[in-house]
Short mmCIF file of N, CA, C and O in Angstrom, two decimals:
data_model
loop_
_atom_site.label_atom_id
_atom_site.label_comp_id
_atom_site.label_asym_id
_atom_site.label_seq_id
_atom_site.Cartn_x
_atom_site.Cartn_y
_atom_site.Cartn_z
N MET A 1 0.33 -2.83 24.96
CA MET A 1 0.06 -3.17 26.13
C MET A 1 -1.46 -1.87 26.56
O MET A 1 -1.14 -0.37 26.56
N GLN A 2 -2.49 -2.23 27.94
CA GLN A 2 -3.65 -1.54 27.80
C GLN A 2 -2.56 -0.92 29.04
O GLN A 2 -2.54 -1.46 30.06
N PRO A 3 -3.28 0.46 29.13
CA PRO A 3 -2.74 1.17 30.67
C PRO A 3 -3.51 1.03 31.75
O PRO A 3 -4.95 0.35 31.61
N GLU A 4 -3.22 0.57 32.71
CA GLU A 4 -3.88 0.35 33.93
C GLU A 4 -4.88 1.00 34.34
O GLU A 4 -5.01 2.47 33.77
N ALA A 5 -6.24 0.83 34.92
CA ALA A 5 -7.65 1.57 35.18
C ALA A 5 -7.19 2.49 36.28
O ALA A 5 -5.62 2.55 37.49
N ASP A 6 -7.62 3.35 36.67
CA ASP A 6 -7.18 4.38 37.49
C ASP A 6 -7.84 3.65 38.82
O ASP A 6 -8.45 2.81 38.79
N SER A 7 -6.94 4.87 40.11
CA SER A 7 -7.48 3.93 41.31
C SER A 7 -8.39 4.92 41.66
O SER A 7 -8.20 5.73 41.41
N GLU A 8 -9.64 3.76 42.78
CA GLU A 8 -10.16 4.62 43.81
C GLU A 8 -10.09 5.01 44.81
O GLU A 8 -9.53 3.67 45.24
N HIS A 9 -10.37 5.73 45.31
CA HIS A 9 -10.75 6.04 46.84
C HIS A 9 -11.63 6.13 47.16
O HIS A 9 -12.57 7.00 47.17
N LEU A 10 -12.31 5.92 48.49
CA LEU A 10 -13.16 6.57 49.39
C LEU A 10 -12.96 6.97 50.78
O LEU A 10 -12.66 6.18 51.74
N LEU A 11 -13.63 8.41 50.61
CA LEU A 11 -13.07 8.76 52.16
C LEU A 11 -14.47 8.72 52.72
O LEU A 11 -15.69 9.28 52.32
N VAL A 12 -14.78 7.89 53.77
CA VAL A 12 -16.12 8.16 54.19
C VAL A 12 -16.63 8.91 55.81
O VAL A 12 -15.93 9.04 56.80
N TYR A 13 -17.54 9.16 55.69
CA TYR A 13 -18.05 10.56 56.80
C TYR A 13 -19.86 10.13 57.49
O TYR A 13 -20.32 9.44 56.28
N PRO A 14 -19.37 10.18 58.69
CA PRO A 14 -21.33 10.16 59.30
C PRO A 14 -22.06 11.27 58.98
O PRO A 14 -23.64 11.01 58.99
N ASP A 15 -21.90 12.22 58.21
CA ASP A 15 -22.63 13.51 57.79
C ASP A 15 -22.24 14.21 56.40
O ASP A 15 -20.79 14.29 56.48
N ARG A 16 -22.88 14.73 55.58
CA ARG A 16 -23.20 15.32 54.25
C ARG A 16 -22.37 16.52 54.99
O ARG A 16 -21.30 16.95 54.11
N ASP A 17 -21.96 17.18 55.74
CA ASP A 17 -21.34 18.32 55.67
C ASP A 17 -20.02 18.51 56.01
O ASP A 17 -19.10 19.29 55.03
N SER A 18 -19.45 16.76 56.20
CA SER A 18 -18.00 16.55 56.13
C SER A 18 -17.20 16.40 54.93
O SER A 18 -16.41 16.73 54.59
N ALA A 19 -18.57 15.77 55.01
CA ALA A 19 -17.74 14.73 53.05
C ALA A 19 -18.33 16.42 52.11
O ALA A 19 -17.23 16.41 51.31
N ASP A 20 -18.98 17.27 52.33
CA ASP A 20 -18.41 18.23 51.33
C ASP A 20 -17.46 19.05 51.56
O ASP A 20 -17.22 19.60 50.87
N GLU A 21 -17.10 19.33 53.06
CA GLU A 21 -16.42 20.22 53.25
C GLU A 21 -14.99 19.28 52.13
O GLU A 21 -14.00 19.92 52.72
N VAL A 22 -14.60 18.04 52.97
CA VAL A 22 -13.39 17.58 51.84
C VAL A 22 -13.64 17.59 50.39
O VAL A 22 -12.49 17.68 50.26
N ALA A 23 -14.79 17.46 49.97
CA ALA A 23 -15.20 17.63 48.88
C ALA A 23 -14.14 18.45 47.90
O ALA A 23 -13.64 19.11 47.13
N ASP A 24 -14.71 19.59 48.86
CA ASP A 24 -14.34 20.91 48.43
C ASP A 24 -13.16 21.19 48.65
O ASP A 24 -12.45 21.61 47.70
N GLU A 25 -12.58 20.64 49.54
CA GLU A 25 -10.50 20.49 49.63
C GLU A 25 -10.26 19.76 48.55
O GLU A 25 -9.43 20.36 48.27
N LEU A 26 -10.59 18.71 48.36
CA LEU A 26 -9.75 18.16 47.57
C LEU A 26 -9.96 18.24 46.33
O LEU A 26 -8.88 18.96 45.31
N ALA A 27 -11.03 19.64 45.63
CA ALA A 27 -11.21 20.22 44.10
C ALA A 27 -10.46 20.98 43.97
O ALA A 27 -10.06 21.29 42.70
N ALA A 28 -10.25 21.57 45.09
CA ALA A 28 -8.97 22.93 45.05
C ALA A 28 -7.91 22.30 44.77
O ALA A 28 -7.56 23.76 43.87
N VAL A 29 -7.55 21.12 45.00
CA VAL A 29 -6.04 20.93 44.84
C VAL A 29 -6.24 19.52 43.81
O VAL A 29 -4.84 18.93 43.78
N ALA A 30 -7.27 19.43 43.06
CA ALA A 30 -7.31 18.21 41.92
C ALA A 30 -5.95 18.31 41.05
O ALA A 30 -5.23 17.47 40.82
N TYR A 31 -5.72 19.77 40.43
CA TYR A 31 -5.17 19.30 39.86
C TYR A 31 -3.73 19.03 39.87
O TYR A 31 -2.52 18.26 39.41
N GLU A 32 -3.31 20.43 40.69
CA GLU A 32 -2.36 19.65 41.54
C GLU A 32 -1.55 19.17 42.08
O GLU A 32 -0.24 18.22 42.33
N HIS A 33 -2.84 17.99 42.92
CA HIS A 33 -2.04 15.76 42.77
C HIS A 33 -2.62 15.12 42.12
O HIS A 33 -3.12 13.73 42.51
N GLY A 34 -3.33 15.60 40.82
CA GLY A 34 -3.22 14.57 40.08
C GLY A 34 -5.08 14.00 39.82
O GLY A 34 -5.27 13.17 39.49
N TYR A 35 -5.83 14.34 41.13
CA TYR A 35 -7.06 13.80 41.10
C TYR A 35 -8.41 14.18 39.52
O TYR A 35 -8.43 15.43 39.17
N ALA A 36 -8.38 12.89 39.05
CA ALA A 36 -9.26 13.32 38.40
C ALA A 36 -10.74 12.81 37.93
O ALA A 36 -11.55 14.48 37.47
N GLU A 37 -11.42 12.74 39.23
CA GLU A 37 -12.19 13.09 39.29
C GLU A 37 -12.68 12.90 41.32
O GLU A 37 -11.95 12.39 41.62
N VAL A 38 -13.63 13.71 41.88
CA VAL A 38 -13.72 13.97 43.20
C VAL A 38 -15.20 14.78 43.10
O VAL A 38 -15.92 15.55 42.70
N ARG A 39 -15.88 13.44 43.90
CA ARG A 39 -17.58 13.86 44.23
C ARG A 39 -17.94 13.62 45.43
O ARG A 39 -17.62 12.18 45.63
N VAL A 40 -19.17 13.96 45.48
CA VAL A 40 -19.50 13.59 47.25
C VAL A 40 -21.24 12.21 46.90
O VAL A 40 -21.91 12.12 45.68
N VAL A 41 -20.75 11.08 47.26
CA VAL A 41 -21.54 10.23 47.24
C VAL A 41 -22.53 9.38 48.44
O VAL A 41 -21.87 10.02 49.36
N ARG A 42 -23.89 8.98 48.04
CA ARG A 42 -24.07 8.46 49.42
C ARG A 42 -24.02 7.11 49.27
O ARG A 42 -23.86 6.16 48.16
N GLU A 43 -23.29 6.46 50.74
CA GLU A 43 -22.75 4.89 50.54
C GLU A 43 -23.41 4.37 51.16
O GLU A 43 -23.74 4.56 52.92
N ALA A 44 -23.92 3.44 50.48
CA ALA A 44 -24.44 1.86 51.49
C ALA A 44 -23.24 1.14 51.51
O ALA A 44 -22.68 0.33 50.96
N LEU A 45 -22.40 0.81 52.99
CA LEU A 45 -22.08 -0.52 53.47
C LEU A 45 -22.56 -1.35 54.05
O LEU A 45 -24.00 -1.37 54.22
N ALA A 46 -21.70 -2.28 54.01
CA ALA A 46 -22.05 -4.08 54.36
C ALA A 46 -23.05 -3.55 55.50
O ALA A 46 -23.06 -2.92 56.51
N GLY A 47 -24.45 -4.26 55.80
CA GLY A 47 -25.25 -4.67 56.87
C GLY A 47 -25.70 -3.58 57.07
O GLY A 47 -26.92 -3.46 57.75
N GLU A 48 -26.02 -2.83 56.44
CA GLU A 48 -27.07 -1.17 56.58
C GLU A 48 -28.27 -1.64 55.26
O GLU A 48 -27.63 -1.62 53.69
N ASP A 49 -29.01 -1.87 55.35
CA ASP A 49 -30.57 -1.27 54.69
C ASP A 49 -31.20 -0.48 54.54
O ASP A 49 -32.24 -0.39 53.82
N ASP A 50 -31.16 0.01 55.93
CA ASP A 50 -31.90 1.33 55.70
C ASP A 50 -31.41 2.25 55.48
O ASP A 50 -30.22 2.85 55.38
N SER A 51 -31.76 3.40 54.51
CA SER A 51 -31.25 4.79 53.85
C SER A 51 -30.52 5.53 54.71
O SER A 51 -29.92 6.16 53.86
N GLU A 52 -31.61 5.66 55.76
CA GLU A 52 -30.92 7.12 56.82
C GLU A 52 -30.08 6.53 57.23
O GLU A 52 -29.07 7.14 57.86
N ASP A 53 -29.49 4.68 57.07
CA ASP A 53 -27.91 4.72 57.54
C ASP A 53 -26.85 4.64 57.17
O ASP A 53 -25.54 4.71 57.21
N HIS A 54 -27.16 4.68 55.80
CA HIS A 54 -26.25 5.76 54.76
C HIS A 54 -25.08 6.15 55.33
O HIS A 54 -26.30 7.64 55.81
N GLU A 55 -23.83 6.11 54.76
CA GLU A 55 -22.99 7.07 55.25
C GLU A 55 -22.88 7.39 54.07
O GLU A 55 -23.17 7.53 52.88
N TRP A 56 -21.87 8.76 53.85
CA TRP A 56 -21.33 10.44 53.69
C TRP A 56 -20.13 9.66 53.23
O TRP A 56 -19.38 9.35 53.90
N ALA A 57 -19.57 10.03 51.63
CA ALA A 57 -18.28 9.66 51.33
C ALA A 57 -17.70 10.56 49.86
O ALA A 57 -19.09 11.31 49.19
N VAL A 58 -17.04 10.36 49.99
CA VAL A 58 -16.62 11.54 48.82
C VAL A 58 -15.23 10.66 48.19
O VAL A 58 -14.80 9.34 48.57
N TYR A 59 -15.24 10.13 47.27
CA TYR A 59 -14.94 9.40 45.77
C TYR A 59 -14.11 10.01 45.34
O TYR A 59 -14.20 11.45 45.12
N VAL A 60 -13.04 9.64 45.15
CA VAL A 60 -11.75 10.09 44.62
C VAL A 60 -10.90 8.93 43.42
O VAL A 60 -10.69 7.94 43.94
N ARG A 61 -11.03 9.57 42.22
CA ARG A 61 -10.29 8.73 41.31
C ARG A 61 -9.25 9.64 40.95
O ARG A 61 -9.44 10.29 40.64
N VAL A 62 -8.18 8.56 40.43
CA VAL A 62 -6.35 9.41 40.60
C VAL A 62 -6.07 8.24 39.18
O VAL A 62 -6.22 7.28 39.18
N PRO A 63 -5.96 8.38 38.60
CA PRO A 63 -4.77 8.03 37.06
C PRO A 63 -4.07 7.12 38.27
O PRO A 63 -2.90 7.89 39.16
N ARG A 64 -3.66 6.35 38.00
CA ARG A 64 -2.40 5.02 37.92
C ARG A 64 -0.79 5.40 37.93
O ARG A 64 -0.40 6.35 37.18
N ARG A 65 -0.07 5.35 39.14
CA ARG A 65 0.69 5.53 39.07
C ARG A 65 2.02 5.35 39.34
O ARG A 65 1.39 3.58 39.22
N SER A 66 3.15 4.66 39.49
CA SER A 66 4.30 3.63 40.13
C SER A 66 3.34 3.19 41.66
O SER A 66 2.57 4.41 42.52
N GLU A 67 3.63 2.23 42.04
CA GLU A 67 3.15 1.73 43.43
C GLU A 67 3.55 2.58 44.53
O GLU A 67 2.76 3.29 45.13
N GLY A 68 5.12 3.41 44.53
CA GLY A 68 5.35 4.58 46.11
C GLY A 68 4.47 5.24 45.79
O GLY A 68 4.24 5.71 46.79
N GLU A 69 4.04 6.21 44.32
CA GLU A 69 3.41 7.48 44.24
C GLU A 69 1.67 6.57 44.74
O GLU A 69 1.38 7.34 45.94
N ASP A 70 1.28 5.88 44.09
CA ASP A 70 -0.30 5.14 44.74
C ASP A 70 -0.25 5.39 46.30
O ASP A 70 -1.59 5.83 47.01
N ALA A 71 0.86 4.76 46.73
CA ALA A 71 0.75 4.74 48.38
C ALA A 71 0.74 6.20 48.97
O ALA A 71 0.31 6.31 50.28
N VAL A 72 1.65 6.81 47.85
CA VAL A 72 1.63 8.14 48.93
C VAL A 72 0.10 9.11 48.74
O VAL A 72 -0.38 9.63 49.71
N VAL A 73 -0.59 8.47 47.44
CA VAL A 73 -1.57 9.47 47.54
C VAL A 73 -2.71 8.46 48.75
O VAL A 73 -3.32 9.43 49.31
N ALA A 74 -2.39 7.32 48.46
CA ALA A 74 -3.55 6.62 49.66
C ALA A 74 -3.59 7.31 51.48
O ALA A 74 -4.14 7.59 51.66
N GLY A 75 -1.85 7.28 51.32
CA GLY A 75 -1.90 7.92 52.88
C GLY A 75 -2.39 9.30 52.86
O GLY A 75 -2.70 9.74 53.50
N ARG A 76 -2.05 10.32 51.95
CA ARG A 76 -2.45 11.28 52.22
C ARG A 76 -4.21 11.37 52.09
O ARG A 76 -4.81 12.02 53.08
N LEU A 77 -4.76 10.77 51.53
CA LEU A 77 -6.27 10.68 51.79
C LEU A 77 -6.39 10.49 53.16
O LEU A 77 -7.88 10.88 53.62
N ALA A 78 -6.21 8.61 53.11
CA ALA A 78 -6.44 8.30 54.79
C ALA A 78 -6.42 9.41 56.23
O ALA A 78 -6.79 9.46 56.40
N ALA A 79 -5.36 10.18 56.05
CA ALA A 79 -5.24 11.49 57.04
C ALA A 79 -6.18 12.54 56.57
O ALA A 79 -6.70 12.50 58.26
N LEU A 80 -6.22 12.75 55.49
CA LEU A 80 -7.56 13.92 55.51
C LEU A 80 -8.62 13.27 56.14
O LEU A 80 -9.26 14.06 57.04
N ALA A 81 -9.07 11.92 55.55
CA ALA A 81 -10.31 11.53 56.50
C ALA A 81 -10.29 11.67 57.45
O ALA A 81 -11.64 11.74 58.59
N GLU A 82 -9.23 11.32 58.49
CA GLU A 82 -9.33 11.21 59.81
C GLU A 82 -8.90 12.33 60.51
O GLU A 82 -10.12 12.64 61.74
N GLN A 83 -8.60 13.50 59.52
CA GLN A 83 -8.77 15.07 60.45
C GLN A 83 -10.35 15.03 60.39
O GLN A 83 -10.01 15.67 60.92
N HIS A 84 -10.86 14.88 59.65
CA HIS A 84 -12.41 15.43 59.50
C HIS A 84 -13.36 14.40 59.87
O HIS A 84 -14.32 14.68 59.48
N GLY A 85 -12.54 13.46 60.86
CA GLY A 85 -13.73 12.09 61.80
C GLY A 85 -14.36 10.91 60.78
O GLY A 85 -15.23 10.60 61.51
N GLY A 86 -13.38 10.39 59.74
CA GLY A 86 -13.76 9.89 58.85
C GLY A 86 -12.92 8.73 58.77
O GLY A 86 -12.08 8.99 59.44
N TRP A 87 -13.19 7.80 57.95
CA TRP A 87 -12.35 6.78 57.80
C TRP A 87 -12.44 6.53 56.23
O TRP A 87 -13.48 7.19 55.62
N TYR A 88 -11.13 6.03 56.15
CA TYR A 88 -10.93 5.48 54.75
C TYR A 88 -10.79 3.65 53.82
O TYR A 88 -10.84 3.50 54.84
N ASP A 89 -11.32 3.68 52.57
CA ASP A 89 -11.64 2.63 52.34
C ASP A 89 -10.74 2.48 51.16
O ASP A 89 -10.69 2.90 50.35
N PRO A 90 -9.87 1.51 51.54
CA PRO A 90 -9.12 1.15 51.15
C PRO A 90 -9.04 0.17 49.24
O PRO A 90 -8.69 0.65 48.39
N GLN A 91 -10.38 -0.24 49.67
CA GLN A 91 -10.82 -0.90 48.57
C GLN A 91 -12.26 -0.80 48.42
O GLN A 91 -12.90 -1.77 48.28
N PRO A 92 -12.83 0.62 47.43
CA PRO A 92 -14.13 0.85 47.56
C PRO A 92 -15.06 0.05 46.49
O PRO A 92 -14.20 -0.44 45.43
#
């Protein structure tokens, strides 16, 4: 039986400073929370064709866990996105 793919999460922000701040915060606790990858990316959202309109996002990859544990991770990341003036994309 093949292991399930990692879960992917995206926290989206209107500016790079916010995305960088959150990425730094997540990187500092990556080992403790089991985050396999944390990085800042430029995110082209649906309907945006001008690169200056693209938002900044923090991409987080987490090894799959139980459904309950995945929900806790998603809730933690959604709360963090909101705390910093962004929003959480549950299916990037």
